[in-house]
CSV table of C-alpha atoms in Angstrom, one decimal:
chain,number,residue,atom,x,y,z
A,1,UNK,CA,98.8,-73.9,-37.5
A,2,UNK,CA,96.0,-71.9,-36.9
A,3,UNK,CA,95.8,-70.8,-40.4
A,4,UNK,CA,95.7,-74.2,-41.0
A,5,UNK,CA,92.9,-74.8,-39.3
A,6,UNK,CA,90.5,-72.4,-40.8
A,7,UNK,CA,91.5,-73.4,-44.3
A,8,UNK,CA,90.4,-77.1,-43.2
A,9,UNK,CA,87.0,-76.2,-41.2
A,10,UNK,CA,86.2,-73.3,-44.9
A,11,UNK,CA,86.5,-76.9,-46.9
A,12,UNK,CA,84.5,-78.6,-44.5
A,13,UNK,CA,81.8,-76.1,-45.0
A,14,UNK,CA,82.1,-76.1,-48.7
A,15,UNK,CA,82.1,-79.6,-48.8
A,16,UNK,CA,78.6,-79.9,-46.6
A,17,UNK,CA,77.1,-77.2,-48.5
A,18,UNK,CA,77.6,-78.8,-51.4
A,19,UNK,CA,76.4,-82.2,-50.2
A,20,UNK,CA,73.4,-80.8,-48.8
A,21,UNK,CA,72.3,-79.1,-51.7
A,22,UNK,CA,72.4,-83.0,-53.9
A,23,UNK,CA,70.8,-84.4,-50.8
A,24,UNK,CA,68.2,-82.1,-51.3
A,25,UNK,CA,68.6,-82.6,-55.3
A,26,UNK,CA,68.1,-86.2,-55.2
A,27,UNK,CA,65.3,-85.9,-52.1
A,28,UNK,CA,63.2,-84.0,-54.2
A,29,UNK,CA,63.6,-86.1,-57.2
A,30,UNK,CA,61.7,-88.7,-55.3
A,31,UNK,CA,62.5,-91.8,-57.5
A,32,UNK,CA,62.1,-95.5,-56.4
A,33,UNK,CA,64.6,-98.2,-57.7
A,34,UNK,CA,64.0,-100.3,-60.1
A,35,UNK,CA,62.6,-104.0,-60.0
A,36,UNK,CA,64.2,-106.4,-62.1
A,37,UNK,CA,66.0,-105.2,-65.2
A,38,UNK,CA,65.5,-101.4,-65.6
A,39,UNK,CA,65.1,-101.1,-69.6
A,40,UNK,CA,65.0,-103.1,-72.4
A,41,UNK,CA,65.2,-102.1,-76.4
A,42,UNK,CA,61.6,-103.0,-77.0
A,43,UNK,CA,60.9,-99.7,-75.2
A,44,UNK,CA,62.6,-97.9,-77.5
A,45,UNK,CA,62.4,-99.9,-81.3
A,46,UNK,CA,58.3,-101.3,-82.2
A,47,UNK,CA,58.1,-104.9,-82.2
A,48,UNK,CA,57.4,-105.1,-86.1
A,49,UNK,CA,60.0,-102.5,-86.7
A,50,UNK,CA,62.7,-103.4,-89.5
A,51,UNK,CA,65.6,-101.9,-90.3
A,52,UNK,CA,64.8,-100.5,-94.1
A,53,UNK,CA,67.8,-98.8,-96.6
A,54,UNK,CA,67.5,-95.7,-97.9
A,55,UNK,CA,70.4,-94.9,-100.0
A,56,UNK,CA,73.6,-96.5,-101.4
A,57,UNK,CA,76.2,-93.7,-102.1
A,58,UNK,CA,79.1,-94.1,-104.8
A,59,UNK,CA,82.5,-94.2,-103.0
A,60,UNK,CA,83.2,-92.0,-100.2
A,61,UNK,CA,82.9,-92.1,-96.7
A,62,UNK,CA,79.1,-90.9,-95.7
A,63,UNK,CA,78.2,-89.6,-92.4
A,64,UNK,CA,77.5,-85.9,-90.5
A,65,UNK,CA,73.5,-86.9,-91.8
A,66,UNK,CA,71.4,-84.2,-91.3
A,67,UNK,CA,67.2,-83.1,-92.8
A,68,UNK,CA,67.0,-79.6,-93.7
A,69,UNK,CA,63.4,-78.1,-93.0
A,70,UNK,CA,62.1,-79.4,-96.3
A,71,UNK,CA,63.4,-83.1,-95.1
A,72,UNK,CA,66.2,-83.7,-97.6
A,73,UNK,CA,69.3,-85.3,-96.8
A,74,UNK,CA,72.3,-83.6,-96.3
A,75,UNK,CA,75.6,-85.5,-95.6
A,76,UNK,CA,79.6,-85.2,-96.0
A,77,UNK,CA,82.3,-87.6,-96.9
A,78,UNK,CA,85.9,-86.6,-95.2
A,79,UNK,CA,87.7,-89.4,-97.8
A,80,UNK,CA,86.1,-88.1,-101.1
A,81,UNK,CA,85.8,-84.4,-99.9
A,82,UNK,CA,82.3,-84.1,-100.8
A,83,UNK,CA,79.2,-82.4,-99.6
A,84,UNK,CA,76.5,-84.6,-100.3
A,85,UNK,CA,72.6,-84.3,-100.6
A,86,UNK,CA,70.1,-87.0,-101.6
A,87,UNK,CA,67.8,-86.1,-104.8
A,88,UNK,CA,65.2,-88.6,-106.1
A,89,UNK,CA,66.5,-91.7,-104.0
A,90,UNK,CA,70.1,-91.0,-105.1
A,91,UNK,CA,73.7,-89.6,-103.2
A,92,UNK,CA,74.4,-86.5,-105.3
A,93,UNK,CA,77.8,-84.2,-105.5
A,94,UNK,CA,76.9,-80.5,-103.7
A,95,UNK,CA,80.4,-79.3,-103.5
A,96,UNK,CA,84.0,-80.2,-102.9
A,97,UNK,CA,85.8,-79.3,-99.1
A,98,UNK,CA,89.0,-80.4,-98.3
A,99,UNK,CA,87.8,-83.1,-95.6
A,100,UNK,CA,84.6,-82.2,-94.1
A,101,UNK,CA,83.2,-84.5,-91.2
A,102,UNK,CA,80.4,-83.2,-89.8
A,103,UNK,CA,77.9,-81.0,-90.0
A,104,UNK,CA,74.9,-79.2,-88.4
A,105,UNK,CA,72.4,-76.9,-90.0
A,106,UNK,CA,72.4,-72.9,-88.1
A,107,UNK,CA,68.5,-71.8,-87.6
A,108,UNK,CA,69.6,-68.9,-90.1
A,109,UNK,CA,69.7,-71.9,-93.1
A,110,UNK,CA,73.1,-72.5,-93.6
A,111,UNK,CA,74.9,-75.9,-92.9
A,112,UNK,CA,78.0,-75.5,-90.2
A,113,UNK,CA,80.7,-77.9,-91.6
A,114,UNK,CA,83.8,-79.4,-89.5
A,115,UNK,CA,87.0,-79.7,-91.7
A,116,UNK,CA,90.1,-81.9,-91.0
A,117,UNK,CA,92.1,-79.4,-92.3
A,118,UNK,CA,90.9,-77.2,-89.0
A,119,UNK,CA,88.1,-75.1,-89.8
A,120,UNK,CA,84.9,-74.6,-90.0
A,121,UNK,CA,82.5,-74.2,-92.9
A,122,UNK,CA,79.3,-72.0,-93.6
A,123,UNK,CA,77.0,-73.3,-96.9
A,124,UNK,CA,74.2,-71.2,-98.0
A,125,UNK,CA,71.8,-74.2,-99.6
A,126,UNK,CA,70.3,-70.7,-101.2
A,127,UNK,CA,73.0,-69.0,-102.7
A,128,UNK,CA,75.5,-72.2,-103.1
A,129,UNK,CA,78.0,-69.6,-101.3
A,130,UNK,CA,80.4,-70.9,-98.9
A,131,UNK,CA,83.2,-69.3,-96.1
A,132,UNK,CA,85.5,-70.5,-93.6
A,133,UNK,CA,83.8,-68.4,-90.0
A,134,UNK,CA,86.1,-70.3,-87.4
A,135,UNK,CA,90.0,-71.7,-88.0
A,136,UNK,CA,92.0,-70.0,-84.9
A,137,UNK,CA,91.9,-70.5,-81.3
A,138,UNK,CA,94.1,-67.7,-79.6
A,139,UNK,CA,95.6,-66.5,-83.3
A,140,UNK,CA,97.0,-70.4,-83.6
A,141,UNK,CA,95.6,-72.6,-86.3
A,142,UNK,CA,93.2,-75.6,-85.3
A,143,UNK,CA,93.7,-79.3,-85.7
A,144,UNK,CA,91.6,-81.6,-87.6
A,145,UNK,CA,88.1,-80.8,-86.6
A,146,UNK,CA,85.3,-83.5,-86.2
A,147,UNK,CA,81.6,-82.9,-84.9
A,148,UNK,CA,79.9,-80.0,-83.9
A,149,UNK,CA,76.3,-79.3,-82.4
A,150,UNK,CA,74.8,-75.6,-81.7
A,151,UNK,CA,72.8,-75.1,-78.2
A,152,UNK,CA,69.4,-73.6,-77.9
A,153,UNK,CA,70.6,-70.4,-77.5
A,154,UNK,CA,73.0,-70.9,-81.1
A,155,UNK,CA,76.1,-71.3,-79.0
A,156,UNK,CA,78.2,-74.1,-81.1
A,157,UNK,CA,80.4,-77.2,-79.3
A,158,UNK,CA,82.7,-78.7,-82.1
A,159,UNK,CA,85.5,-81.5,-81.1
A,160,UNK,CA,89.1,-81.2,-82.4
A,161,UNK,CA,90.5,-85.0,-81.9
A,162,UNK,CA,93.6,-84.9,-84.3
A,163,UNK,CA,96.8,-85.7,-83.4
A,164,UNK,CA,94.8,-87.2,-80.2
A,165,UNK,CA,95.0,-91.2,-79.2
A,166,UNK,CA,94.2,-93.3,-76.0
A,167,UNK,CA,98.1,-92.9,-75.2
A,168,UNK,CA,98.5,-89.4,-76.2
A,169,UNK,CA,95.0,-87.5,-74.9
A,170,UNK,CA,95.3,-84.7,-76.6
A,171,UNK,CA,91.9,-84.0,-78.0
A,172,UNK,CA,90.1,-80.6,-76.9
A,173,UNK,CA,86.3,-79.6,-77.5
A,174,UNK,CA,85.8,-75.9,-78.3
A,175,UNK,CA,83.0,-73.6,-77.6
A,176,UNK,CA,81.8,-70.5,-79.5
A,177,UNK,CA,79.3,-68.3,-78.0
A,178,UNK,CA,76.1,-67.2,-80.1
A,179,UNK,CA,77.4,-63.3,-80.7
A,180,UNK,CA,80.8,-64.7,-81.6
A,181,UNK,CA,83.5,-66.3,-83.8
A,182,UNK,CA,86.5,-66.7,-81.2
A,183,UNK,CA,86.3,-69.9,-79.7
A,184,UNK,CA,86.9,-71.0,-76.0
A,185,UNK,CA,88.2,-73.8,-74.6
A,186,UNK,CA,85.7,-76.2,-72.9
A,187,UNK,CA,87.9,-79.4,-72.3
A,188,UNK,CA,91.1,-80.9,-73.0
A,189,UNK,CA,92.9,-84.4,-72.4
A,190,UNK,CA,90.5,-86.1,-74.1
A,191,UNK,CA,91.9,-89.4,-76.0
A,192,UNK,CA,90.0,-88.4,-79.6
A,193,UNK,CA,87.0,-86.6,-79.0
A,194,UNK,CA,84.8,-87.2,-81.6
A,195,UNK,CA,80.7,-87.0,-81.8
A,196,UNK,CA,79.2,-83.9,-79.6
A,197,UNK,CA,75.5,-83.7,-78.5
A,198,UNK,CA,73.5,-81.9,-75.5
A,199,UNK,CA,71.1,-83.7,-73.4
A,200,UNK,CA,67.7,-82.5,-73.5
A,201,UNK,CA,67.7,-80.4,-70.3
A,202,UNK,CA,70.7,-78.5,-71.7
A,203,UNK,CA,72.4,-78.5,-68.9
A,204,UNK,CA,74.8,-81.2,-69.9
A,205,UNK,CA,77.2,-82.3,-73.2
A,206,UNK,CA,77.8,-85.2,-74.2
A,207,UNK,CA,81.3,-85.9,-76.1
A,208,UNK,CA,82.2,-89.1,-77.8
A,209,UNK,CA,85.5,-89.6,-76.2
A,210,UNK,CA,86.4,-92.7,-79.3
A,211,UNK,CA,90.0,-93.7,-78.4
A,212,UNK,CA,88.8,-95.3,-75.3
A,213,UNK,CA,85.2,-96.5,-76.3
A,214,UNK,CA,83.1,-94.5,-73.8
A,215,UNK,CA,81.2,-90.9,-73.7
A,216,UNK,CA,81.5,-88.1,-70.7
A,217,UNK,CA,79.4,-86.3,-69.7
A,218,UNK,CA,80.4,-82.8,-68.9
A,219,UNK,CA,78.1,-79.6,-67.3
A,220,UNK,CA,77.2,-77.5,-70.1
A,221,UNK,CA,78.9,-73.8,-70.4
A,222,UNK,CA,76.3,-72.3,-69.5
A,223,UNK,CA,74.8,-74.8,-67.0
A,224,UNK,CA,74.0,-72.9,-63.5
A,225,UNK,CA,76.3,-74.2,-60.9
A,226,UNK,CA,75.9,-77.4,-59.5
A,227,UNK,CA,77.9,-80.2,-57.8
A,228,UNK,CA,78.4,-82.3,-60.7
A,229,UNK,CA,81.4,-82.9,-62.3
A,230,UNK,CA,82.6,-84.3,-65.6
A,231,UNK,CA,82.1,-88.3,-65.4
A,232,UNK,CA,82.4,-91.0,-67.7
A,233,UNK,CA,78.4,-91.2,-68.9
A,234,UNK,CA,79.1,-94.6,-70.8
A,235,UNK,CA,81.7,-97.2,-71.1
A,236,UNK,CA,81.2,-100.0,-74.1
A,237,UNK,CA,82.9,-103.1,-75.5
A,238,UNK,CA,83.6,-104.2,-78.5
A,239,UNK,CA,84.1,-102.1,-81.9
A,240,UNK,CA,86.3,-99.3,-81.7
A,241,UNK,CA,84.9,-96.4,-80.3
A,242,UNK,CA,81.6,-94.0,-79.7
A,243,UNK,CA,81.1,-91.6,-83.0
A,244,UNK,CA,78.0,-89.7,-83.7
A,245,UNK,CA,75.3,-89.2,-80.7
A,246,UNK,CA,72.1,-88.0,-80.5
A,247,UNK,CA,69.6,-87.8,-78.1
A,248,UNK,CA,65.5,-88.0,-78.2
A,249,UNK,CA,62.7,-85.7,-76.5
A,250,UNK,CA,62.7,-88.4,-73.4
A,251,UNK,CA,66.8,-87.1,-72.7
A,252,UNK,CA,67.6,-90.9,-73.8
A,253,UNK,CA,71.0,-90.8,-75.3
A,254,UNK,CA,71.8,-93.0,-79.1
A,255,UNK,CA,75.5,-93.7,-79.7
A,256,UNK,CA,77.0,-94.8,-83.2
A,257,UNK,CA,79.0,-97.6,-82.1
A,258,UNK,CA,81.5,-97.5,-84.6
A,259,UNK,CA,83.1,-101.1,-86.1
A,260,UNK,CA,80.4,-102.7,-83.7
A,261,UNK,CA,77.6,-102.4,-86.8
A,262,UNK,CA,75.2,-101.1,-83.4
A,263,UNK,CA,73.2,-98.2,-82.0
A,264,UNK,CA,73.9,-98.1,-78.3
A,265,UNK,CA,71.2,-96.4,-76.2
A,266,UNK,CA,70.7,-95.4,-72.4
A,267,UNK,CA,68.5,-93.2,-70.6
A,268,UNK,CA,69.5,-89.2,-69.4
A,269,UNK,CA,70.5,-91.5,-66.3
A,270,UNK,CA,73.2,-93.6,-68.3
A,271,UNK,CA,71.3,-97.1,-67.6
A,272,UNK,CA,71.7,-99.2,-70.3
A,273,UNK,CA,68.2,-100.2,-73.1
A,274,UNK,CA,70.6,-102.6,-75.3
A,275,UNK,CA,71.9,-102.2,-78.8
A,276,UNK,CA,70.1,-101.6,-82.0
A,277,UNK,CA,72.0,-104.1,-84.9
A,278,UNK,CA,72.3,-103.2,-88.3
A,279,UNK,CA,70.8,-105.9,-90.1
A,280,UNK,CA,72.5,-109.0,-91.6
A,281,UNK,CA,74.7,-108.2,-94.7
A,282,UNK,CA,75.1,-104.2,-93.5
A,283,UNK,CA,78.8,-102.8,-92.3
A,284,UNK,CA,80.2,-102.1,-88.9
A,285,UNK,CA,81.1,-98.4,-89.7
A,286,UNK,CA,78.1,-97.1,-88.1
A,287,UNK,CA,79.3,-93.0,-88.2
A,288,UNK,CA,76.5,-90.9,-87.7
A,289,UNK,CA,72.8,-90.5,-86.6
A,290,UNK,CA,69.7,-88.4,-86.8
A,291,UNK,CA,66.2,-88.8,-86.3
A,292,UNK,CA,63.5,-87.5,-88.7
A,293,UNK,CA,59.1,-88.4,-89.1
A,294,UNK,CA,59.5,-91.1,-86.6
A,295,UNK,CA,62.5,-92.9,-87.8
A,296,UNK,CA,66.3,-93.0,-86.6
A,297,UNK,CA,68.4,-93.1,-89.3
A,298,UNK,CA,71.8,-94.0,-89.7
A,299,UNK,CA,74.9,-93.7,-91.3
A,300,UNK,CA,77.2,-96.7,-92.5
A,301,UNK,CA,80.4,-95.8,-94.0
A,302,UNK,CA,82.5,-99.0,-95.3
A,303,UNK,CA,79.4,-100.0,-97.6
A,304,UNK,CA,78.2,-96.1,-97.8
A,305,UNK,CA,74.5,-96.7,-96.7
A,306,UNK,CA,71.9,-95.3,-95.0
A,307,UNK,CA,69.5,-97.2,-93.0
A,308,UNK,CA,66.7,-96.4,-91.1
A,309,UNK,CA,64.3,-98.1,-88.3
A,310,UNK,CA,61.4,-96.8,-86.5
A,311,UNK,CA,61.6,-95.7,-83.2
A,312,UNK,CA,59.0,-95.1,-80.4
A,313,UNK,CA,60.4,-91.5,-79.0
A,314,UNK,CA,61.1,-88.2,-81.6
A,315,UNK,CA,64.4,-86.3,-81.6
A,316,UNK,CA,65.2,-83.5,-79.6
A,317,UNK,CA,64.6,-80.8,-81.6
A,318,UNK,CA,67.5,-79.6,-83.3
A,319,UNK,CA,69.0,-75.5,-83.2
A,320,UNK,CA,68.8,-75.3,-87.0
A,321,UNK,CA,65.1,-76.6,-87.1
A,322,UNK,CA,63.8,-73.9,-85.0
């Protein structure tokens, strides 16, 4: 009993240590609530802006869009197995991969590609030379892979969502540390994880979680310790899911709402701006998203376009464009 009762009064003291130090936390942050509604979409998207196409691919499934330091378009279709690029205003062939999803350019120049069939790509744009640099976790073989981004230190987040649904939440998100190629697990039970980002502080990721149409927020791996925990950063309706995020200099968050034709976007806080439409005549397969000279541009796969609008805030800048 008396045991117990030391185990009881050590949680108590945990448990006021840690709610002192966010009392303090959010004391210091010294904000004031809001009056009336806290955002709205002009904020973000100029009044004259309109959404203007870019490129119309042949076939395939376009999305993982990404600029190279030279500001040409890079993208992958899973369906058609293709690594894309866009030369004089048109969707060229780079090279075949089994199913490649998405991809994210390293600062050493190469483009890290996600496959479905469980690995993970490195293309030289140089050399045209390409290897497989991650397909094992603990000596097994990965699942279908999906997203990836690299942190500011070159530490790389990729989701694995296959064989994942809302009933069986199966999906885990991986991380590989900058000196390595063996990856660790970051989080599991997750019904299809699917597009990866990290907010601008760095001290949180963001992972589409698509089979139940929101995005958590979980504490980065190498966050300091704090009291918070993984929570559910955004909950939508309509569509099917969350696919690719990314987030601007401001820590606001954008979210391809995929088979809602939309661009969700809220604040580092998770309050809500609105939605950014595709315009009339465009798909619902919004997939992917990237910012680039002012403009967010986007992916949409059941027509295979790209569009673009102007935005107000820049992207956060990116690992590989450093």
């Amino acid at each position: 009993m008396k045991k117990r009762g030391w185990a009881i009064m050590a949680l108590l003291v945990v448990f006021l240590v840690a709610a002192g130090f966010a009392g303090t936390k959010a004391a210091n942050d010294k904000k004031s609530a809001a009056k009336g509604e806290r955002h709205d979409i002009s904020e973000i998207i100029p009044s004259k802006a309109k959404w203007e196409k870019v490129v119309t691919g042949d076939g395939g499934f376009m999305e993982g869009i990404n600029f190279d330091r030279d500001g040409k378009i890079w993208m992958v279709s899973p369906m058609s197995g293709e690594l894309l690029a866009v030369e004089d205003g048109e969707v060229e062939f780079v090279k075949e991969y089994p199913g490649p999803v998405g991809a994210k350019f390293h600062n050493d120049g190469r483009l890290f590609i996600t496959d479905i069939s469980g690995v993970i790509h490195a293309y030289d744009p140089e050399t045209g030379d390409s290897k497989v640099v991650i397909s094992t976790y603990q000596g097994e073989p990965l699942n279908g892979l999906n997203d990836l981004v690299f942190d500011q230190d070159g530490g790389l987040y990729f989701t694995e969502p296959m064989g994942s649904s809302a009933t069986n939440p199966v999906g885990r998100v991986f991380y590989v540390p900058a000196d390595s190629t063996e990856p660790e697990l970051f989080a599991e039970k997750i019904a299809y994880p699917n597009g990866v980002a990290i907010s601008a502080d760095g001290l949180r990721v963001y992972i589409s979680e698509f089979a139940k149409n929101r995005v958590l927020a979980i504490p980065a791996k190498n966050a300091p310790p704090s009291p918070e925990t993984p929570f559910i950063f955004g909950q939508y309706e309509g569509g099917i899911g969350p696919d690719g995020l990314a987030v601007d200099d401001k820590g606001n968050l954008y979210i391809a709402h995929f088979q809602a034709g939309e661009i969700v976007v809220q604040d580092a806080s998770g309050f809500s701006y609105g939605t950014i439409r595709l315009p009339e005549g465009a798909g619902t397969f919004t997939t992917n998203l990237t910012f680039q000279d002012g403009y967010l541009y986007v992916t949409e796969s059941s027509k295979n376009e790209v569009w673009r609008i102007q935005v107000k805030e820049n992207g956060l800048p990116l690992y590989g464009a450093q």
